[in-house]
Amino acid sequence: EEVVELVDPLYFSMVEAVKLFGHENECSPANSTTYDEWLAFFSTLSAQRLLTQRSAQYFTQVGLKVDVKNSQVEITVMLSQASSNLRNLIEGNKIRGIPAPPSQSVVDKLLDVAATWKTFESEMEAAVHLESVSSIILNRVELLAKNILKTLQDAEHLAMPMVLNSDVPAGAVEVGVEQALAVSEMAQSALHIIYDTDVAANWEHLNASRARIEASRWQLLQGTPATETSLGIQKVTDVCIVQQVKAAMDLYSQAELAALKVAHGDNMEVDTMI
């Protein structure tokens, strides 16, 4: 009975969608997006960035023969999650409360991500179970990941002005994921250094990641004013949130120390770091 009741609305919705083909269309989906939907959209976008970076990190571990079996499993799981996430971002997901993209420019960026993702995913799936991964493939996968991450961030920045005058904490969500991304990138750089891969550049990347982690901590605690191109973050005054931020930073400090030890040649700290 429930299925029958949905048939007519579905049919008429599809008729309206078909009418739009072949015409210049103007619509403003952002205007009807709710607070919860915006939060779900930005959270899913942030999760996609983190899944992309973590997949690349685990692929680096496979390529450098570090914790290979576990890394292969993680890659398989994360690629599946990320592919599902990306589809939700492009199409929306009613059940999960994720809206369709809020503008054409955001759609275009997400479709660019999808095109690059196919290559990224196929490269990793083809190489991840080989006995050895060549430096050429490893570099290619890392470059593809950087391209995807940059395009996802572009999509995020296109959407952010649409919630500039709302209470949606998109700025805090972005800073939070930037911390997690920086930790993963720091570990990735440390592995390259200990295995003598482009050492000078990776030291630079490692230190840049450390600086990003420190900067984001103060952004979360002290807040930042809104600008024309970025959302503000409210200063944290709730003691529970302060405690959560402190607990997170304590973990980040442990990861940073382990990464520095690994970068200076201490193989015993690799397990702690990853």
Coordinates of C-alpha atoms in Angstrom, one line a residue, residues 56-249:
A56 CA 46.0 7.7 0.0
Q57 CA 47.9 7.3 3.3
Y58 CA 47.2 3.6 3.4
F59 CA 48.2 3.2 -0.2
T60 CA 51.5 4.9 0.7
Q61 CA 51.9 2.4 3.5
V62 CA 51.3 -0.5 1.1
G63 CA 53.8 1.0 -1.4
L64 CA 56.4 1.3 1.3
K65 CA 55.6 -2.1 2.8
V66 CA 54.4 -0.8 6.1
D67 CA 51.6 -2.7 7.9
V68 CA 50.6 -4.0 4.4
K69 CA 47.7 -6.5 5.3
N70 CA 45.8 -4.0 7.5
S71 CA 46.4 -1.2 5.0
Q72 CA 45.0 -3.3 2.2
V73 CA 41.8 -4.0 4.2
E74 CA 41.5 -0.3 5.2
I75 CA 41.8 0.7 1.5
T76 CA 39.1 -1.7 0.4
V77 CA 36.7 -0.5 3.2
M78 CA 37.4 3.2 2.6
L79 CA 37.1 3.1 -1.2
S80 CA 33.6 1.6 -0.7
Q81 CA 32.6 4.2 1.8
A82 CA 34.0 7.0 -0.2
S83 CA 32.2 5.9 -3.4
S84 CA 28.9 5.8 -1.6
N85 CA 29.6 9.1 0.0
L86 CA 30.4 10.7 -3.3
R87 CA 27.2 9.5 -4.9
N88 CA 25.2 10.9 -1.9
L89 CA 26.9 14.3 -2.4
I90 CA 26.0 14.4 -6.1
E91 CA 22.5 12.9 -5.9
G92 CA 21.5 13.6 -2.3
N93 CA 20.2 10.9 0.0
K94 CA 16.7 11.4 1.5
I95 CA 17.1 8.6 4.1
R96 CA 20.4 10.1 5.4
G97 CA 19.1 13.6 5.2
I98 CA 21.7 14.7 2.7
P99 CA 20.4 17.3 0.2
A100 CA 21.3 17.4 -3.5
P101 CA 24.0 20.0 -4.2
P102 CA 22.9 23.6 -3.5
S103 CA 24.1 25.1 -6.8
Q104 CA 25.2 24.3 -10.3
S105 CA 28.8 25.4 -9.6
V106 CA 28.9 22.9 -6.7
V107 CA 27.5 20.1 -8.9
D108 CA 30.2 20.8 -11.5
K109 CA 32.9 20.5 -9.0
L110 CA 31.5 17.3 -7.6
L111 CA 31.3 15.8 -11.1
D112 CA 34.9 16.8 -11.6
V113 CA 35.7 14.9 -8.4
A114 CA 33.7 11.8 -9.7
A115 CA 35.7 11.8 -12.9
T116 CA 39.0 11.9 -11.1
W117 CA 37.8 9.4 -8.5
K118 CA 37.2 6.7 -11.1
T119 CA 40.9 6.8 -12.0
F120 CA 42.0 7.1 -8.4
E121 CA 39.9 4.1 -7.4
S122 CA 40.9 1.9 -10.3
E123 CA 44.6 2.7 -9.9
M124 CA 44.5 1.6 -6.2
E125 CA 42.3 -1.5 -6.8
A126 CA 44.7 -2.6 -9.5
A127 CA 47.9 -2.1 -7.6
V128 CA 47.0 -2.6 -3.9
H129 CA 47.4 -6.4 -3.9
L130 CA 50.5 -6.6 -6.1
E131 CA 53.7 -7.8 -4.5
S132 CA 55.3 -4.4 -5.0
V133 CA 54.0 -1.0 -6.0
S134 CA 56.2 1.1 -8.2
S135 CA 57.2 4.6 -7.2
I136 CA 55.5 5.8 -10.4
I137 CA 52.1 4.4 -9.4
L138 CA 52.6 5.6 -5.8
N139 CA 53.3 9.1 -7.0
R140 CA 50.4 9.0 -9.4
V141 CA 47.9 7.9 -6.7
E142 CA 49.2 10.6 -4.4
L143 CA 48.8 13.3 -7.1
L144 CA 45.3 12.1 -7.9
A145 CA 44.4 12.3 -4.2
K146 CA 45.7 15.9 -4.0
N147 CA 43.6 16.8 -7.1
I148 CA 40.5 15.3 -5.5
L149 CA 41.1 17.0 -2.2
K150 CA 41.6 20.4 -3.9
T151 CA 38.4 20.1 -5.9
L152 CA 36.4 19.0 -2.9
Q153 CA 37.6 22.0 -1.0
D154 CA 36.7 24.2 -3.9
A155 CA 33.1 22.7 -3.8
E156 CA 33.0 23.4 0.0
H157 CA 34.1 27.0 -0.5
L158 CA 31.5 27.5 -3.2
A159 CA 28.8 26.3 -0.8
M160 CA 29.9 28.2 2.3
P161 CA 28.7 31.7 1.3
M162 CA 25.2 30.2 1.1
V163 CA 25.1 29.7 4.8
L164 CA 27.0 32.9 5.7
N165 CA 24.0 34.4 7.6
S166 CA 22.8 31.2 9.3
D167 CA 23.8 29.2 12.4
V168 CA 25.1 26.3 10.4
P169 CA 28.6 25.6 11.9
A170 CA 30.2 24.9 8.5
G171 CA 33.4 26.8 9.5
A172 CA 33.9 24.7 12.6
V173 CA 33.3 21.5 10.6
E174 CA 35.9 22.5 8.0
V175 CA 38.5 23.3 10.7
G176 CA 37.9 20.1 12.4
V177 CA 38.5 18.0 9.3
E178 CA 41.5 20.1 8.5
Q179 CA 43.1 18.9 11.7
A180 CA 42.4 15.2 10.8
L181 CA 43.7 15.7 7.3
A182 CA 46.9 17.4 8.6
V183 CA 47.5 14.4 11.0
S184 CA 47.2 11.9 8.1
E185 CA 49.4 14.0 5.8
M186 CA 52.0 14.3 8.6
A187 CA 52.2 10.6 9.0
Q188 CA 52.4 10.1 5.2
S189 CA 55.3 12.6 5.0
A190 CA 57.1 10.9 7.9
L191 CA 56.9 7.5 6.1
H192 CA 58.4 9.0 3.0
I193 CA 61.2 10.6 5.0
I194 CA 62.2 7.4 6.8
Y195 CA 62.2 5.5 3.5
D196 CA 64.3 8.2 1.9
T197 CA 61.8 9.4 -0.6
D198 CA 62.1 13.1 -1.6
V199 CA 63.3 13.9 1.9
A200 CA 63.6 17.7 1.8
A201 CA 60.1 18.2 0.3
N202 CA 58.5 15.8 2.7
W203 CA 60.1 17.5 5.7
E204 CA 58.6 20.7 4.4
H205 CA 55.2 19.0 4.1
L206 CA 55.5 17.5 7.6
N207 CA 56.2 20.8 9.2
A208 CA 53.4 22.5 7.3
S209 CA 51.0 19.9 8.6
R210 CA 52.2 20.5 12.1
A211 CA 51.6 24.2 11.7
R212 CA 48.1 23.6 10.4
I213 CA 47.2 21.5 13.4
E214 CA 48.4 24.2 15.8
A215 CA 46.6 27.0 13.9
S216 CA 43.3 25.0 13.8
R217 CA 43.4 24.4 17.5
W218 CA 43.4 28.1 18.3
Q219 CA 40.8 28.7 15.6
L220 CA 38.4 26.3 17.3
L221 CA 39.0 27.6 20.8
Q222 CA 39.3 31.4 20.2
G223 CA 37.0 31.6 17.2
T224 CA 37.5 33.5 14.0
P225 CA 35.5 36.4 12.4
A226 CA 33.6 35.8 9.2
T227 CA 35.0 37.3 6.0
E228 CA 33.7 37.7 2.5
T229 CA 35.2 34.3 1.6
S230 CA 35.1 32.3 4.8
L231 CA 32.7 31.6 7.6
G232 CA 33.3 32.7 11.2
I233 CA 33.7 30.3 14.1
Q234 CA 32.2 31.1 17.4
K235 CA 34.5 31.3 20.4
V236 CA 34.2 28.2 22.5
T237 CA 32.9 28.9 26.1
D238 CA 31.3 25.6 26.9
V239 CA 33.5 23.6 29.3
C240 CA 32.5 20.3 27.8
I241 CA 33.6 21.4 24.3
V242 CA 36.9 22.8 25.7
Q243 CA 37.6 19.4 27.3
Q244 CA 36.8 17.6 24.0
V245 CA 39.2 19.9 22.1
K246 CA 41.9 19.3 24.7
A247 CA 41.4 15.6 24.5
A248 CA 41.7 15.7 20.7
M249 CA 44.8 17.9 20.9

